[in-house]
Amino acid sequence: MAASDERAMRAQARRMYPGEIVRSGTPKPNLYADLTLEERFNHQAELVARQHGMVELVQSRPRHEWPGEVFWGRAR
């Protein structure tokens, strides 16, 4: 495949990217600027609860069943 074809494919993939591409050094938006202290606390509590739930999920499953994990057989 020619370099120009590869470049065009990468450009197409970037256009299809579901998020926003932000240049390095761009300041991050303050996502919680308009929230009250109570709302911020509730968001943080929800995040902690989700993280805690993931720990329980991971501990309840054998490592070879974790999503995204690849285990190769031992070389003989």
Backbone atoms as SQL, in Angstrom:
CREATE TABLE atoms (id INTEGER PRIMARY KEY, chain TEXT, resi INTEGER, resn TEXT, atom TEXT, x REAL, y REAL, z REAL);
INSERT INTO atoms VALUES
  (1, 'A', 1, 'MET', 'N', 0.850, -1.172, 0.000),
  (2, 'A', 1, 'MET', 'CA', 0.000, 0.000, 0.000),
  (3, 'A', 1, 'MET', 'C', 0.897, 1.238, 0.000),
  (4, 'A', 2, 'ALA', 'N', 0.550, 2.203, -0.799),
  (5, 'A', 2, 'ALA', 'CA', 1.341, 3.426, -0.907),
  (6, 'A', 2, 'ALA', 'C', 1.190, 4.263, 0.358),
  (7, 'A', 3, 'ALA', 'N', 2.210, 5.078, 0.619),
  (8, 'A', 3, 'ALA', 'CA', 2.196, 5.922, 1.811),
  (9, 'A', 3, 'ALA', 'C', 1.012, 6.881, 1.796),
  (10, 'A', 4, 'SER', 'N', 0.658, 7.388, 0.610),
  (11, 'A', 4, 'SER', 'CA', -0.470, 8.312, 0.527),
  (12, 'A', 4, 'SER', 'C', -1.795, 7.616, 0.857),
  (13, 'A', 5, 'ASP', 'N', -1.909, 6.339, 0.466),
  (14, 'A', 5, 'ASP', 'CA', -3.111, 5.571, 0.798),
  (15, 'A', 5, 'ASP', 'C', -3.215, 5.355, 2.306),
  (16, 'A', 6, 'GLU', 'N', -2.083, 5.036, 2.929),
  (17, 'A', 6, 'GLU', 'CA', -2.066, 4.835, 4.380),
  (18, 'A', 6, 'GLU', 'C', -2.430, 6.127, 5.100),
  (19, 'A', 7, 'ARG', 'N', -1.908, 7.225, 4.616),
  (20, 'A', 7, 'ARG', 'CA', -2.196, 8.521, 5.224),
  (21, 'A', 7, 'ARG', 'C', -3.689, 8.853, 5.105),
  (22, 'A', 8, 'ALA', 'N', -4.268, 8.571, 3.946),
  (23, 'A', 8, 'ALA', 'CA', -5.690, 8.818, 3.738),
  (24, 'A', 8, 'ALA', 'C', -6.534, 7.943, 4.667),
  (25, 'A', 9, 'MET', 'N', -6.112, 6.696, 4.878),
  (26, 'A', 9, 'MET', 'CA', -6.836, 5.800, 5.780),
  (27, 'A', 9, 'MET', 'C', -6.770, 6.306, 7.219),
  (28, 'A', 10, 'ARG', 'N', -5.597, 6.791, 7.643),
  (29, 'A', 10, 'ARG', 'CA', -5.465, 7.332, 8.997),
  (30, 'A', 10, 'ARG', 'C', -6.325, 8.581, 9.164),
  (31, 'A', 11, 'ALA', 'N', -6.359, 9.439, 8.135),
  (32, 'A', 11, 'ALA', 'CA', -7.187, 10.646, 8.199),
  (33, 'A', 11, 'ALA', 'C', -8.665, 10.272, 8.308),
  (34, 'A', 12, 'GLN', 'N', -9.080, 9.269, 7.565),
  (35, 'A', 12, 'GLN', 'CA', -10.471, 8.810, 7.627),
  (36, 'A', 12, 'GLN', 'C', -10.782, 8.268, 9.015),
  (37, 'A', 13, 'ALA', 'N', -9.851, 7.511, 9.590),
  (38, 'A', 13, 'ALA', 'CA', -10.057, 6.956, 10.932),
  (39, 'A', 13, 'ALA', 'C', -10.194, 8.079, 11.954),
  (40, 'A', 14, 'ARG', 'N', -9.401, 9.132, 11.815),
  (41, 'A', 14, 'ARG', 'CA', -9.498, 10.269, 12.744),
  (42, 'A', 14, 'ARG', 'C', -10.854, 10.959, 12.635),
  (43, 'A', 15, 'ARG', 'N', -11.368, 11.065, 11.420),
  (44, 'A', 15, 'ARG', 'CA', -12.683, 11.696, 11.239),
  (45, 'A', 15, 'ARG', 'C', -13.791, 10.856, 11.870),
  (46, 'A', 16, 'MET', 'N', -13.605, 9.551, 11.920),
  (47, 'A', 16, 'MET', 'CA', -14.609, 8.651, 12.489),
  (48, 'A', 16, 'MET', 'C', -14.487, 8.534, 14.005),
  (49, 'A', 17, 'TYR', 'N', -13.425, 9.092, 14.591),
  (50, 'A', 17, 'TYR', 'CA', -13.190, 9.005, 16.029),
  (51, 'A', 17, 'TYR', 'C', -14.365, 9.627, 16.780),
  (52, 'A', 18, 'PRO', 'N', -14.943, 8.908, 17.758),
  (53, 'A', 18, 'PRO', 'CA', -16.144, 9.412, 18.418),
  (54, 'A', 18, 'PRO', 'C', -15.902, 10.571, 19.378),
  (55, 'A', 19, 'GLY', 'N', -14.688, 10.749, 19.818),
  (56, 'A', 19, 'GLY', 'CA', -14.392, 11.805, 20.781),
  (57, 'A', 19, 'GLY', 'C', -13.888, 13.057, 20.097),
  (58, 'A', 20, 'GLU', 'N', -13.303, 13.898, 20.894),
  (59, 'A', 20, 'GLU', 'CA', -12.749, 15.151, 20.392),
  (60, 'A', 20, 'GLU', 'C', -11.237, 15.061, 20.455),
  (61, 'A', 21, 'ILE', 'N', -10.572, 15.385, 19.374),
  (62, 'A', 21, 'ILE', 'CA', -9.115, 15.387, 19.358),
  (63, 'A', 21, 'ILE', 'C', -8.657, 16.766, 19.789),
  (64, 'A', 22, 'VAL', 'N', -7.842, 16.801, 20.848),
  (65, 'A', 22, 'VAL', 'CA', -7.396, 18.063, 21.427),
  (66, 'A', 22, 'VAL', 'C', -5.883, 18.136, 21.330),
  (67, 'A', 23, 'ARG', 'N', -5.387, 19.269, 20.906),
  (68, 'A', 23, 'ARG', 'CA', -3.940, 19.450, 20.783),
  (69, 'A', 23, 'ARG', 'C', -3.268, 19.419, 22.144),
  (70, 'A', 24, 'SER', 'N', -2.050, 18.948, 22.170),
  (71, 'A', 24, 'SER', 'CA', -1.253, 18.919, 23.390),
  (72, 'A', 24, 'SER', 'C', -1.082, 20.339, 23.923),
  (73, 'A', 25, 'GLY', 'N', -1.211, 20.505, 25.221),
  (74, 'A', 25, 'GLY', 'CA', -1.044, 21.813, 25.839),
  (75, 'A', 25, 'GLY', 'C', -2.321, 22.610, 25.962),
  (76, 'A', 26, 'THR', 'N', -3.409, 22.125, 25.357),
  (77, 'A', 26, 'THR', 'CA', -4.692, 22.815, 25.459),
  (78, 'A', 26, 'THR', 'C', -5.199, 22.681, 26.896),
  (79, 'A', 27, 'PRO', 'N', -5.618, 23.781, 27.532),
  (80, 'A', 27, 'PRO', 'CA', -6.109, 23.667, 28.905),
  (81, 'A', 27, 'PRO', 'C', -7.374, 22.811, 28.976),
  (82, 'A', 28, 'LYS', 'N', -7.468, 22.026, 30.022),
  (83, 'A', 28, 'LYS', 'CA', -8.638, 21.169, 30.199),
  (84, 'A', 28, 'LYS', 'C', -9.812, 21.997, 30.683),
  (85, 'A', 29, 'PRO', 'N', -11.014, 21.667, 30.217),
  (86, 'A', 29, 'PRO', 'CA', -12.194, 22.393, 30.704),
  (87, 'A', 29, 'PRO', 'C', -12.479, 22.015, 32.160),
  (88, 'A', 30, 'ASN', 'N', -13.018, 22.930, 32.916),
  (89, 'A', 30, 'ASN', 'CA', -13.402, 22.663, 34.288),
  (90, 'A', 30, 'ASN', 'C', -14.794, 22.036, 34.267),
  (91, 'A', 31, 'LEU', 'N', -14.841, 20.725, 34.339),
  (92, 'A', 31, 'LEU', 'CA', -16.090, 19.987, 34.172),
  (93, 'A', 31, 'LEU', 'C', -17.067, 20.191, 35.320),
  (94, 'A', 32, 'TYR', 'N', -16.557, 20.595, 36.461),
  (95, 'A', 32, 'TYR', 'CA', -17.417, 20.697, 37.637),
  (96, 'A', 32, 'TYR', 'C', -17.621, 22.131, 38.089),
  (97, 'A', 33, 'ALA', 'N', -17.295, 23.105, 37.260),
  (98, 'A', 33, 'ALA', 'CA', -17.363, 24.512, 37.650),
  (99, 'A', 33, 'ALA', 'C', -18.779, 24.940, 38.019),
  (100, 'A', 34, 'ASP', 'N', -19.764, 24.388, 37.355),
  (101, 'A', 34, 'ASP', 'CA', -21.150, 24.819, 37.583),
  (102, 'A', 34, 'ASP', 'C', -21.883, 23.973, 38.624),
  (103, 'A', 35, 'LEU', 'N', -21.185, 23.036, 39.255),
  (104, 'A', 35, 'LEU', 'CA', -21.834, 22.157, 40.227),
  (105, 'A', 35, 'LEU', 'C', -21.653, 22.687, 41.642),
  (106, 'A', 36, 'THR', 'N', -22.613, 22.358, 42.457),
  (107, 'A', 36, 'THR', 'CA', -22.498, 22.710, 43.873),
  (108, 'A', 36, 'THR', 'C', -21.554, 21.727, 44.550),
  (109, 'A', 37, 'LEU', 'N', -21.159, 22.046, 45.770),
  (110, 'A', 37, 'LEU', 'CA', -20.289, 21.161, 46.525),
  (111, 'A', 37, 'LEU', 'C', -20.950, 19.795, 46.733),
  (112, 'A', 38, 'GLU', 'N', -22.235, 19.799, 47.004),
  (113, 'A', 38, 'GLU', 'CA', -22.956, 18.540, 47.200),
  (114, 'A', 38, 'GLU', 'C', -22.970, 17.699, 45.919),
  (115, 'A', 39, 'GLU', 'N', -23.179, 18.341, 44.772),
  (116, 'A', 39, 'GLU', 'CA', -23.174, 17.619, 43.491),
  (117, 'A', 39, 'GLU', 'C', -21.792, 17.045, 43.195),
  (118, 'A', 40, 'ARG', 'N', -20.762, 17.806, 43.479),
  (119, 'A', 40, 'ARG', 'CA', -19.396, 17.309, 43.280),
  (120, 'A', 40, 'ARG', 'C', -19.141, 16.093, 44.157),
  (121, 'A', 41, 'PHE', 'N', -19.560, 16.192, 45.414),
  (122, 'A', 41, 'PHE', 'CA', -19.385, 15.077, 46.340),
  (123, 'A', 41, 'PHE', 'C', -20.112, 13.836, 45.827),
  (124, 'A', 42, 'ASN', 'N', -21.331, 14.010, 45.345),
  (125, 'A', 42, 'ASN', 'CA', -22.109, 12.874, 44.832),
  (126, 'A', 42, 'ASN', 'C', -21.428, 12.239, 43.622),
  (127, 'A', 43, 'HIS', 'N', -20.862, 13.059, 42.743),
  (128, 'A', 43, 'HIS', 'CA', -20.124, 12.519, 41.591),
  (129, 'A', 43, 'HIS', 'C', -18.923, 11.698, 42.061),
  (130, 'A', 44, 'GLN', 'N', -18.206, 12.226, 43.050),
  (131, 'A', 44, 'GLN', 'CA', -17.033, 11.524, 43.562),
  (132, 'A', 44, 'GLN', 'C', -17.443, 10.222, 44.244),
  (133, 'A', 45, 'ALA', 'N', -18.515, 10.248, 45.011),
  (134, 'A', 45, 'ALA', 'CA', -18.995, 9.040, 45.686),
  (135, 'A', 45, 'ALA', 'C', -19.389, 7.971, 44.667),
  (136, 'A', 46, 'GLU', 'N', -20.012, 8.388, 43.580),
  (137, 'A', 46, 'GLU', 'CA', -20.402, 7.446, 42.525),
  (138, 'A', 46, 'GLU', 'C', -19.170, 6.821, 41.870),
  (139, 'A', 47, 'LEU', 'N', -18.167, 7.637, 41.620),
  (140, 'A', 47, 'LEU', 'CA', -16.927, 7.136, 41.032),
  (141, 'A', 47, 'LEU', 'C', -16.263, 6.111, 41.948),
  (142, 'A', 48, 'VAL', 'N', -16.189, 6.412, 43.224),
  (143, 'A', 48, 'VAL', 'CA', -15.574, 5.496, 44.192),
  (144, 'A', 48, 'VAL', 'C', -16.364, 4.183, 44.241),
  (145, 'A', 49, 'ALA', 'N', -17.683, 4.275, 44.228),
  (146, 'A', 49, 'ALA', 'CA', -18.513, 3.071, 44.267),
  (147, 'A', 49, 'ALA', 'C', -18.276, 2.199, 43.036),
  (148, 'A', 50, 'ARG', 'N', -18.168, 2.829, 41.866),
  (149, 'A', 50, 'ARG', 'CA', -17.903, 2.055, 40.637),
  (150, 'A', 50, 'ARG', 'C', -16.530, 1.386, 40.710),
  (151, 'A', 51, 'GLN', 'N', -15.536, 2.113, 41.204),
  (152, 'A', 51, 'GLN', 'CA', -14.194, 1.534, 41.315),
  (153, 'A', 51, 'GLN', 'C', -14.194, 0.370, 42.297),
  (154, 'A', 52, 'HIS', 'N', -14.881, 0.537, 43.399),
  (155, 'A', 52, 'HIS', 'CA', -14.965, -0.532, 44.388),
  (156, 'A', 52, 'HIS', 'C', -15.658, -1.760, 43.791),
  (157, 'A', 53, 'GLY', 'N', -16.690, -1.521, 43.001),
  (158, 'A', 53, 'GLY', 'CA', -17.384, -2.626, 42.341),
  (159, 'A', 53, 'GLY', 'C', -16.477, -3.378, 41.383),
  (160, 'A', 54, 'MET', 'N', -15.595, -2.665, 40.710),
  (161, 'A', 54, 'MET', 'CA', -14.659, -3.328, 39.797),
  (162, 'A', 54, 'MET', 'C', -13.671, -4.200, 40.563),
  (163, 'A', 55, 'VAL', 'N', -13.255, -3.754, 41.737),
  (164, 'A', 55, 'VAL', 'CA', -12.337, -4.551, 42.548),
  (165, 'A', 55, 'VAL', 'C', -12.995, -5.866, 42.923),
  (166, 'A', 56, 'GLU', 'N', -14.240, -5.784, 43.350),
  (167, 'A', 56, 'GLU', 'CA', -14.960, -7.016, 43.698),
  (168, 'A', 56, 'GLU', 'C', -15.120, -7.924, 42.488),
  (169, 'A', 57, 'LEU', 'N', -15.404, -7.340, 41.324),
  (170, 'A', 57, 'LEU', 'CA', -15.557, -8.126, 40.102),
  (171, 'A', 57, 'LEU', 'C', -14.256, -8.835, 39.758),
  (172, 'A', 58, 'VAL', 'N', -13.164, -8.115, 39.840),
  (173, 'A', 58, 'VAL', 'CA', -11.862, -8.681, 39.489),
  (174, 'A', 58, 'VAL', 'C', -11.472, -9.766, 40.479),
  (175, 'A', 59, 'GLN', 'N', -11.715, -9.536, 41.762),
  (176, 'A', 59, 'GLN', 'CA', -11.323, -10.526, 42.765),
  (177, 'A', 59, 'GLN', 'C', -12.176, -11.786, 42.689),
  (178, 'A', 60, 'SER', 'N', -13.382, -11.679, 42.156),
  (179, 'A', 60, 'SER', 'CA', -14.265, -12.833, 42.107),
  (180, 'A', 60, 'SER', 'C', -14.039, -13.697, 40.867),
  (181, 'A', 61, 'ARG', 'N', -13.194, -13.247, 39.949),
  (182, 'A', 61, 'ARG', 'CA', -12.944, -14.001, 38.722),
  (183, 'A', 61, 'ARG', 'C', -11.477, -14.390, 38.641),
  (184, 'A', 62, 'PRO', 'N', -11.169, -15.579, 38.147),
  (185, 'A', 62, 'PRO', 'CA', -9.774, -15.946, 37.945),
  (186, 'A', 62, 'PRO', 'C', -9.123, -15.015, 36.917),
  (187, 'A', 63, 'ARG', 'N', -7.851, -14.777, 37.069),
  (188, 'A', 63, 'ARG', 'CA', -7.160, -13.814, 36.217),
  (189, 'A', 63, 'ARG', 'C', -7.296, -14.135, 34.731),
  (190, 'A', 64, 'HIS', 'N', -7.289, -15.407, 34.376),
  (191, 'A', 64, 'HIS', 'CA', -7.369, -15.752, 32.950),
  (192, 'A', 64, 'HIS', 'C', -8.730, -15.392, 32.343),
  (193, 'A', 65, 'GLU', 'N', -9.723, -15.055, 33.169),
  (194, 'A', 65, 'GLU', 'CA', -11.036, -14.654, 32.661),
  (195, 'A', 65, 'GLU', 'C', -11.198, -13.140, 32.597),
  (196, 'A', 66, 'TRP', 'N', -10.204, -12.383, 33.042),
  (197, 'A', 66, 'TRP', 'CA', -10.302, -10.924, 33.002),
  (198, 'A', 66, 'TRP', 'C', -10.387, -10.453, 31.565),
  (199, 'A', 67, 'PRO', 'N', -11.210, -9.457, 31.283),
  (200, 'A', 67, 'PRO', 'CA', -11.282, -8.941, 29.908),
  (201, 'A', 67, 'PRO', 'C', -9.980, -8.255, 29.518),
  (202, 'A', 68, 'GLY', 'N', -9.552, -8.494, 28.284),
  (203, 'A', 68, 'GLY', 'CA', -8.351, -7.842, 27.784),
  (204, 'A', 68, 'GLY', 'C', -7.061, -8.530, 28.130),
  (205, 'A', 69, 'GLU', 'N', -7.123, -9.598, 28.902),
  (206, 'A', 69, 'GLU', 'CA', -5.911, -10.293, 29.282),
  (207, 'A', 69, 'GLU', 'C', -5.618, -11.415, 28.267),
  (208, 'A', 70, 'VAL', 'N', -4.369, -11.539, 27.929),
  (209, 'A', 70, 'VAL', 'CA', -3.945, -12.612, 27.021),
  (210, 'A', 70, 'VAL', 'C', -2.857, -13.401, 27.723),
  (211, 'A', 71, 'PHE', 'N', -3.053, -14.687, 27.827),
  (212, 'A', 71, 'PHE', 'CA', -2.064, -15.545, 28.471),
  (213, 'A', 71, 'PHE', 'C', -1.637, -16.603, 27.474),
  (214, 'A', 72, 'TRP', 'N', -0.362, -16.641, 27.225),
  (215, 'A', 72, 'TRP', 'CA', 0.203, -17.612, 26.287),
  (216, 'A', 72, 'TRP', 'C', 0.654, -18.829, 27.063),
  (217, 'A', 73, 'GLY', 'N', 0.605, -19.961, 26.394),
  (218, 'A', 73, 'GLY', 'CA', 1.125, -21.172, 27.021),
  (219, 'A', 73, 'GLY', 'C', 2.627, -21.069, 27.191),
  (220, 'A', 74, 'ARG', 'N', 3.160, -21.825, 28.112),
  (221, 'A', 74, 'ARG', 'CA', 4.608, -21.798, 28.351),
  (222, 'A', 74, 'ARG', 'C', 5.335, -22.423, 27.159),
  (223, 'A', 75, 'ALA', 'N', 6.457, -21.832, 26.818),
  (224, 'A', 75, 'ALA', 'CA', 7.283, -22.396, 25.747),
  (225, 'A', 75, 'ALA', 'C', 7.911, -23.685, 26.259),
  (226, 'A', 76, 'ARG', 'N', 7.927, -24.660, 25.413),
  (227, 'A', 76, 'ARG', 'CA', 8.496, -25.957, 25.829),
  (228, 'A', 76, 'ARG', 'C', 9.831, -26.176, 25.213);
